[in-house]
PDB file of C-alpha atoms in Angstrom:
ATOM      1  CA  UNK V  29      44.299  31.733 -66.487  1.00 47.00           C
ATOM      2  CA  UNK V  30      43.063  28.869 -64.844  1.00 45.00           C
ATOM      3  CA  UNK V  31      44.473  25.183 -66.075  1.00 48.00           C
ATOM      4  CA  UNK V  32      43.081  24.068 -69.367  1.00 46.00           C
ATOM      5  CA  UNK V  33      41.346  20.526 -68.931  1.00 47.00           C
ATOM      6  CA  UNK V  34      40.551  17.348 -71.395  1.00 45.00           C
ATOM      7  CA  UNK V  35      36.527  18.280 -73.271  1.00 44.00           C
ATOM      8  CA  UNK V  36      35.668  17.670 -76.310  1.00 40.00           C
ATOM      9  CA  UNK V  37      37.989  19.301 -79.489  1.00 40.00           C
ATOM     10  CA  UNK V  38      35.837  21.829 -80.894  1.00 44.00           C
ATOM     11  CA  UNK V  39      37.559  24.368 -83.586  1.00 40.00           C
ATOM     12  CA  UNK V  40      37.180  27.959 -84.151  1.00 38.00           C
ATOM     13  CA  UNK V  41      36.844  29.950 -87.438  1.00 40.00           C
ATOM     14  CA  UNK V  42      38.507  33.022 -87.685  1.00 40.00           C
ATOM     15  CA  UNK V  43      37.102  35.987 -90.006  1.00 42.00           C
ATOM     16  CA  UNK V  44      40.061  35.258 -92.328  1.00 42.00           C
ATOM     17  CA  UNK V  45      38.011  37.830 -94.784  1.00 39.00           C
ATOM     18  CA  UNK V  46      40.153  40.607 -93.617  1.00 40.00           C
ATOM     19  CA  UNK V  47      43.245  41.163 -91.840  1.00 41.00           C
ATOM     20  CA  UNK V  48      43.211  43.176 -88.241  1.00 40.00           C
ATOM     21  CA  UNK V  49      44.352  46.674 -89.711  1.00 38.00           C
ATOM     22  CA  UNK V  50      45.984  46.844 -85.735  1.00 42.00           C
ATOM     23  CA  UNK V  51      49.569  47.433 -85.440  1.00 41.00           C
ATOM     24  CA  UNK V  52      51.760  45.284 -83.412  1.00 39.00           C
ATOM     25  CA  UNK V  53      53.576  47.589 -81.345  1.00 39.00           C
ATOM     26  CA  UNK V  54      57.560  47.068 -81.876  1.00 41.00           C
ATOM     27  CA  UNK V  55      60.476  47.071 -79.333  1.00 40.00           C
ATOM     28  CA  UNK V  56      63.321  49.646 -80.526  1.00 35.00           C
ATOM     29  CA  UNK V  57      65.377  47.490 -82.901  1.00 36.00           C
ATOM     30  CA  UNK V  58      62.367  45.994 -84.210  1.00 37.00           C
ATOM     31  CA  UNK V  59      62.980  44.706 -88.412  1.00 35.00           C
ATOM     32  CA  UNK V  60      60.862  46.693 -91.096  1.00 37.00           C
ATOM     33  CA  UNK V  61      60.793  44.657 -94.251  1.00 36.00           C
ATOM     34  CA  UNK V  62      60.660  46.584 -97.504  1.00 32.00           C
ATOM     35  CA  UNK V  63      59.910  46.096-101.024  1.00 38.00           C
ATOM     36  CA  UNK V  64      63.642  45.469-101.917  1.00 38.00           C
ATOM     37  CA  UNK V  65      63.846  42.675 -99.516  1.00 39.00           C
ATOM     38  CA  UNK V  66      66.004  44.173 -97.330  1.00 36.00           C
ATOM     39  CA  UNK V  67      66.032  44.747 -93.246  1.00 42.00           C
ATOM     40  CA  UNK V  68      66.319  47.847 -92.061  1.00 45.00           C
ATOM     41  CA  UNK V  69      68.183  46.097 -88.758  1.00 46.00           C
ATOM     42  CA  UNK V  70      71.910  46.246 -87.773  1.00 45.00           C
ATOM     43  CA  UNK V  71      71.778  42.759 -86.836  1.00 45.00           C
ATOM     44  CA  UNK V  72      70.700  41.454 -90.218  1.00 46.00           C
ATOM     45  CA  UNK V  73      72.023  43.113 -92.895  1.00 42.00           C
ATOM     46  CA  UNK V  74      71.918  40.137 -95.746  1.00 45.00           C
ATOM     47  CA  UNK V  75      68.595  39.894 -97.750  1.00 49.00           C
ATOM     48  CA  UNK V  76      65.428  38.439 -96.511  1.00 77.00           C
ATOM     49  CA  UNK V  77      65.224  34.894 -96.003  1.00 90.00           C
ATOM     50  CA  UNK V  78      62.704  32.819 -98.380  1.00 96.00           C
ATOM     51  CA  UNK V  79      59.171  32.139 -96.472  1.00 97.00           C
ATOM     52  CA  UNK V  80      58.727  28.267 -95.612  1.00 98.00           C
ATOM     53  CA  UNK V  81      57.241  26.756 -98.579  1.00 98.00           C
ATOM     54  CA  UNK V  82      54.086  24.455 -97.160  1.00 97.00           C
ATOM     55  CA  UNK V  83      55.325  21.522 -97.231  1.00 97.00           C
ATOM     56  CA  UNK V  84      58.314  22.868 -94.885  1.00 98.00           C
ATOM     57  CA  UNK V  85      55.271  23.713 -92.445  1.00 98.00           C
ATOM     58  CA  UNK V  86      54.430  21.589 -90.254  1.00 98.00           C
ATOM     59  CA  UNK V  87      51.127  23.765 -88.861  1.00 98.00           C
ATOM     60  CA  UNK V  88      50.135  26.638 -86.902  1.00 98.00           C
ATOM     61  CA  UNK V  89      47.655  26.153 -83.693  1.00 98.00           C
ATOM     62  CA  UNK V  90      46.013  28.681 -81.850  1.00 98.00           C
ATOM     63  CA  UNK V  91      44.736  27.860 -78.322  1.00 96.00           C
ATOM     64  CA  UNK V  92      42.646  29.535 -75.853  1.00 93.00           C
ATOM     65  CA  UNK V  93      39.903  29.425 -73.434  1.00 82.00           C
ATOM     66  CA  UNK V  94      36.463  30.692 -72.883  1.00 83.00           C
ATOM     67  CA  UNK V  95      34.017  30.285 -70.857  1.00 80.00           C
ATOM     68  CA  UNK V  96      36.207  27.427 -69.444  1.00 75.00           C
ATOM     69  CA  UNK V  97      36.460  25.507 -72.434  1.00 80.00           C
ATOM     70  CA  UNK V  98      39.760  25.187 -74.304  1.00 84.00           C
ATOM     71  CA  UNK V  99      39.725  25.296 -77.925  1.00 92.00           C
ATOM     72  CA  UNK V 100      42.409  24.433 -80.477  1.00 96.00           C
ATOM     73  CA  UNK V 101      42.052  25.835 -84.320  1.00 95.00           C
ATOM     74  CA  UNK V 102      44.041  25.437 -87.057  1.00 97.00           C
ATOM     75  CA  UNK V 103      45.318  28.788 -88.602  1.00 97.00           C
ATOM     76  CA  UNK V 104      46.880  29.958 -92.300  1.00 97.00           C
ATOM     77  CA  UNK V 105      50.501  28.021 -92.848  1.00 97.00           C
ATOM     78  CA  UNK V 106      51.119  31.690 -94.265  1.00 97.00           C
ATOM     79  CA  UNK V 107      51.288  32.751 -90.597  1.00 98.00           C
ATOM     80  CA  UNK V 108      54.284  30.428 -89.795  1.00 98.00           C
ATOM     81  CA  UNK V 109      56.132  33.152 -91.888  1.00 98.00           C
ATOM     82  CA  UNK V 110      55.065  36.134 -89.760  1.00 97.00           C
ATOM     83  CA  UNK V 111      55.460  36.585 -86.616  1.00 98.00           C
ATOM     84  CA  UNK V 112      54.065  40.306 -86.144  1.00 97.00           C
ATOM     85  CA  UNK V 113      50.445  38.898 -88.427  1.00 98.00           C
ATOM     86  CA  UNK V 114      50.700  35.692 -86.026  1.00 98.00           C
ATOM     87  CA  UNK V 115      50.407  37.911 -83.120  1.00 97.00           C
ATOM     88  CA  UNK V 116      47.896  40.039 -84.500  1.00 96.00           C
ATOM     89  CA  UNK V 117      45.542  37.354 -85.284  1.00 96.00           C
ATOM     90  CA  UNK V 118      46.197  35.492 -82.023  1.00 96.00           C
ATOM     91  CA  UNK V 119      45.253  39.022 -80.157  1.00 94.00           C
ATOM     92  CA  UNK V 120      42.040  39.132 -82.302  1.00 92.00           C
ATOM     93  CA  UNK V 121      40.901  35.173 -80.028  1.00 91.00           C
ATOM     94  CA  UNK V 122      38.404  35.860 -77.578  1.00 80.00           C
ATOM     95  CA  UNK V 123      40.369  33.953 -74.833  1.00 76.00           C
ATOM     96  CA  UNK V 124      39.752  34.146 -71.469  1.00 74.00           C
ATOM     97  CA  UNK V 125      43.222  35.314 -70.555  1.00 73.00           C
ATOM     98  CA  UNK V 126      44.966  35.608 -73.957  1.00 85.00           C
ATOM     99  CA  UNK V 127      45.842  33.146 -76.971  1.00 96.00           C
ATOM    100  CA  UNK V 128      48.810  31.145 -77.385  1.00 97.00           C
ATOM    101  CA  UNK V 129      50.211  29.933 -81.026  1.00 98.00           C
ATOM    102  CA  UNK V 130      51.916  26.899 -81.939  1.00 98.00           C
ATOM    103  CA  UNK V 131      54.408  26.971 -85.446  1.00 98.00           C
ATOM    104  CA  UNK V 132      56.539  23.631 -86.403  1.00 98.00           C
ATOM    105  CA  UNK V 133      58.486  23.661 -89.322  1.00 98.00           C
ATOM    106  CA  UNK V 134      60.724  20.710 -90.932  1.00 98.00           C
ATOM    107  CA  UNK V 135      60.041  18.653 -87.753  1.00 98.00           C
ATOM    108  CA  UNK V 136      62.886  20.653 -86.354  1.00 97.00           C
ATOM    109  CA  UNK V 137      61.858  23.950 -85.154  1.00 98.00           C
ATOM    110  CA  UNK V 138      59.142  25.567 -83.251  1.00 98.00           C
ATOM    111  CA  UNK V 139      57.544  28.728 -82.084  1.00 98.00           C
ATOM    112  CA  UNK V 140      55.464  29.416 -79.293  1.00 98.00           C
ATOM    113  CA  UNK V 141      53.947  33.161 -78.881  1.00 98.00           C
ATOM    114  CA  UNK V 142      51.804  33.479 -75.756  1.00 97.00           C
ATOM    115  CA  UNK V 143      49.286  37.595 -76.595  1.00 96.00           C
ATOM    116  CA  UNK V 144      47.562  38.556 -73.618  1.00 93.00           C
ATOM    117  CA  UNK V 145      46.137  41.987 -74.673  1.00 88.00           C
ATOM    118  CA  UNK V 146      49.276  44.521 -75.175  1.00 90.00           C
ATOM    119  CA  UNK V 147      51.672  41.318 -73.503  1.00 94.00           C
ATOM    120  CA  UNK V 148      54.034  39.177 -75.956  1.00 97.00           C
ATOM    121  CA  UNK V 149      55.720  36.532 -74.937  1.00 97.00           C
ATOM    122  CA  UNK V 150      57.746  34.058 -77.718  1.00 98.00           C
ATOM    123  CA  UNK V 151      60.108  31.237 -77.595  1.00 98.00           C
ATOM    124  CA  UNK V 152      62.031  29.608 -80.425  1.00 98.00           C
ATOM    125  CA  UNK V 153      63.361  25.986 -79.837  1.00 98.00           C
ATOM    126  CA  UNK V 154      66.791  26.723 -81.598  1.00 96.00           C
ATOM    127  CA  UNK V 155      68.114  30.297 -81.612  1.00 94.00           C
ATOM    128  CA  UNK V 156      70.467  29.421 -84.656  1.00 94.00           C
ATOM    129  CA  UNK V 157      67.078  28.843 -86.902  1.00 95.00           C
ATOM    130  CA  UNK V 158      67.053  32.499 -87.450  1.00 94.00           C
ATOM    131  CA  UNK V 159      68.873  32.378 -90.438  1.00 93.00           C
ATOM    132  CA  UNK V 160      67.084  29.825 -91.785  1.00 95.00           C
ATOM    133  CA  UNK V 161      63.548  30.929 -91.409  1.00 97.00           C
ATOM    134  CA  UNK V 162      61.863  34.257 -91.689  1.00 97.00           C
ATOM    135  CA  UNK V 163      59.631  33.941 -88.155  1.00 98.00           C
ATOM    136  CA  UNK V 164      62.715  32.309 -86.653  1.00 97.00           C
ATOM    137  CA  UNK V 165      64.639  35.329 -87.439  1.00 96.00           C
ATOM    138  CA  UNK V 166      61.456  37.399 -86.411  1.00 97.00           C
ATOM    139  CA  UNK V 167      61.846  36.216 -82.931  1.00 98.00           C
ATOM    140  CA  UNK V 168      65.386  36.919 -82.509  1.00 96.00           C
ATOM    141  CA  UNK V 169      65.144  40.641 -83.464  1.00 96.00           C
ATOM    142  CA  UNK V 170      61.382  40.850 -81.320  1.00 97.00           C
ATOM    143  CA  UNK V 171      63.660  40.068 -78.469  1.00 96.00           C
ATOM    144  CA  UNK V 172      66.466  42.139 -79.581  1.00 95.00           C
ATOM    145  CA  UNK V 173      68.946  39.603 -79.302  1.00 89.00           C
ATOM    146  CA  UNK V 174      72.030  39.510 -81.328  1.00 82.00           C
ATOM    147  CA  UNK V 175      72.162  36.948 -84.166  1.00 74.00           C
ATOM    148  CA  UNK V 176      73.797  33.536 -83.648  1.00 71.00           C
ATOM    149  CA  UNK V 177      76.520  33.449 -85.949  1.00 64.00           C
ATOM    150  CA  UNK V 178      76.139  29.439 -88.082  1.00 59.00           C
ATOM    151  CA  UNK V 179      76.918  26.495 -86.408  1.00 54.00           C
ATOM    152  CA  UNK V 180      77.492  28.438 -83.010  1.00 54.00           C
ATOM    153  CA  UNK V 181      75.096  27.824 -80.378  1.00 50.00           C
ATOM    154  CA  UNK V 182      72.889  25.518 -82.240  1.00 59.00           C
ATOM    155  CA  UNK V 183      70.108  23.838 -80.298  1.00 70.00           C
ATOM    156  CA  UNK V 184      70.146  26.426 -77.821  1.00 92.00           C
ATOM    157  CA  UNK V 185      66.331  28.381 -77.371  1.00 96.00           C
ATOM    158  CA  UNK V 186      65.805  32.105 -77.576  1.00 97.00           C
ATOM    159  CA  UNK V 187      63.077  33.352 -74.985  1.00 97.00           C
ATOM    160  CA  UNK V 188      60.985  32.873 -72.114  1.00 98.00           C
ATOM    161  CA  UNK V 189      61.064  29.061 -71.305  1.00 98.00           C
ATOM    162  CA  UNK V 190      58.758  30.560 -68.799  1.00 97.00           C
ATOM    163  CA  UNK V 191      55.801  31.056 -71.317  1.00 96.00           C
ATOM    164  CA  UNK V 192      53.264  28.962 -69.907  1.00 95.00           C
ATOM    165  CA  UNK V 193      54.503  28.204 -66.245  1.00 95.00           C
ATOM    166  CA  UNK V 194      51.248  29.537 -64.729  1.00 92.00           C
ATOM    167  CA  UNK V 195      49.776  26.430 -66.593  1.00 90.00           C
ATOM    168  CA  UNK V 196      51.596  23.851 -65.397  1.00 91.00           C
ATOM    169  CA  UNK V 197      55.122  23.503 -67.436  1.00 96.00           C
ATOM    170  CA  UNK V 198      57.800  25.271 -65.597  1.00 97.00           C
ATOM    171  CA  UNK V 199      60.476  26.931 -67.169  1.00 97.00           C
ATOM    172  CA  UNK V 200      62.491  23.809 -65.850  1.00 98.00           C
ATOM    173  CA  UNK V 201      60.537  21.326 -67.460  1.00 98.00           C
ATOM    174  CA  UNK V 202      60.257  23.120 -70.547  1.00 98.00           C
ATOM    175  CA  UNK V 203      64.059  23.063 -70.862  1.00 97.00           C
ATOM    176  CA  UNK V 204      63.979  18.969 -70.156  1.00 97.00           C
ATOM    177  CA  UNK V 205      61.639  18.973 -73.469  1.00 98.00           C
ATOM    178  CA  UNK V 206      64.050  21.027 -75.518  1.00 97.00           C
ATOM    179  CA  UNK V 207      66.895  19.311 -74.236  1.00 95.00           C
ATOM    180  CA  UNK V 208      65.159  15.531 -75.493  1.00 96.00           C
ATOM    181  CA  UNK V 209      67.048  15.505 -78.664  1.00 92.00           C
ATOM    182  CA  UNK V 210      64.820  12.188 -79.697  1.00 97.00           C
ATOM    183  CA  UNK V 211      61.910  14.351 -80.042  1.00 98.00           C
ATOM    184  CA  UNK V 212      60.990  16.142 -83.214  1.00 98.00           C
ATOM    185  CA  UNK V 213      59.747  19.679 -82.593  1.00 98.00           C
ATOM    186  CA  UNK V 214      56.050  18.227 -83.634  1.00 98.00           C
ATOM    187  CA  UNK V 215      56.689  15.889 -80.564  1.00 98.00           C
ATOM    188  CA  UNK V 216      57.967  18.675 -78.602  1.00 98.00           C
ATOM    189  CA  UNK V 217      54.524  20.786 -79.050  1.00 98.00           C
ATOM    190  CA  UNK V 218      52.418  17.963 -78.540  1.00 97.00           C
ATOM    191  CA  UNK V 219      54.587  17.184 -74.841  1.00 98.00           C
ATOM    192  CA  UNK V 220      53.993  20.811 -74.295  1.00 97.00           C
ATOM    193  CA  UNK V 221      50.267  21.057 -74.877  1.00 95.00           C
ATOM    194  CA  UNK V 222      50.202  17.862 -72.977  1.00 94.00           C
ATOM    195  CA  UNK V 223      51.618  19.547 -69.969  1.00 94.00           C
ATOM    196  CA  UNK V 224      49.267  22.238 -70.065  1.00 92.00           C
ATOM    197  CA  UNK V 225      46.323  20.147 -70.163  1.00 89.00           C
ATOM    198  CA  UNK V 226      46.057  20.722 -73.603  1.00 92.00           C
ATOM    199  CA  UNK V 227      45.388  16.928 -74.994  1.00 89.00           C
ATOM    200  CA  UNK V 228      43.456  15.510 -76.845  1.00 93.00           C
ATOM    201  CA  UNK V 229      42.292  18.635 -78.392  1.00 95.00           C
ATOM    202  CA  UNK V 230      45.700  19.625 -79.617  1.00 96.00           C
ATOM    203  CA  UNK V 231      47.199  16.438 -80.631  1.00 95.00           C
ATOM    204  CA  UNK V 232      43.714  15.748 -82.816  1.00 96.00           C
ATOM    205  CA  UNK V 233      44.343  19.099 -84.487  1.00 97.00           C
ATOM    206  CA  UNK V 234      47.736  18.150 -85.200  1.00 97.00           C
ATOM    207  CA  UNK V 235      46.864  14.922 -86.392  1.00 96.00           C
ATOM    208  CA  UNK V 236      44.473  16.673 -89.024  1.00 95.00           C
ATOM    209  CA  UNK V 237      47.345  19.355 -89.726  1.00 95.00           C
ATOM    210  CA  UNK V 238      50.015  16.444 -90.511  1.00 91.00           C
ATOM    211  CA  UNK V 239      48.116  13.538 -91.557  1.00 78.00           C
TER     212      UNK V 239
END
């Protein structure tokens, strides 16, 4: 994927009249929720963990490019509670070279999920969010990582700091963002997307997300 460069913000509607019926394909470990709220997972045996009420969300951003030009959309808050739906919708973008998604919550956490056809990659700013949030916890069993037990570990991120390297934020400086503890996770994003050649497109979208 070549580098994404500063043009004009334009937005992108997504046929939100029906879901992709496609099935994210799971690693072996991967959670099934069922109608008794209850994960089918040796890692998480407690019930499911209540969704992020809006006003916990801080937004979800898709990004891609075509034909050169990068484009920034806001998606459904109801997709900052679902990481498997996230990915499918990010998969349905008609990027260039894949889609990458952007979830905040509380100011305090984020996600980033890079789809590139059948390729996943996530990261999750703080590993011990996952039992506070149900996509936090999604990311930690995609991975199959073992739950962080509360308190322990906190602060430390879950994934590949790698994610978007081959657009200009290294795995090193992505780790000197996560470590900036006077950063909020919105803050965090919009460093990232500014890395990444992202800006202003990005920052205006999270401008209209946040107010």
């Amino acid at each position: 994927m070549s580098e994404f460069d500063d043009e004009e913000y334009e937005s992108f509607e997504l046929d939100g009249a029906g879901r992709s019926a496609e099935e994210v394909k799971r690693p072996a470990g991967r959670t099934e929720r069922f109608d008794d709220g209850l994960e089918d997972d040796d890692d998480f045996d407690e019930a499911d963990l209540e969704d992020a009420a809006d006003d916990e969300i801080d937004f979800v951003l898709a990004a891609y490019r075509e034909d050169g030009q990068p484009y920034v959309q806001s998606l459904g808050k109801d997709l900052a509670n679902d990481l498997d739906e996230l990915i499918v919708q990010l998969r349905r973008l008609p990027g260039d070279a894949g889609a990458l998604g952007f979830v905040s919550l509380v100011e305090e956490v984020f996600v980033i999920t890079r789809v590139r056809g059948q390729h996943v990659q996530v990261l999750l700013s703080d590993a011990a969010a996952a039992g506070d949030w149900p996509i936090a916890r999604d990311v930690v069993d995609y991975l199959g990582e073992e739950p962080v037990e509360e308190d322990e570990e906190e602060g430390e991120p879950v994934g590949d700091l790698g994610i978007v390297a081959d657009l200009g934020l290294s795995d090193f400086d992505m780790s000197a963002i996560l470590d900036n503890l006077d950063l909020t996770s919105v803050e965090m994003l919009v460093e990232v997307a500014d890395k990444i050649k992202l800006n202003p497109q990005f920052r205006k979208a999270v401008e209209a997300a946040v107010g």
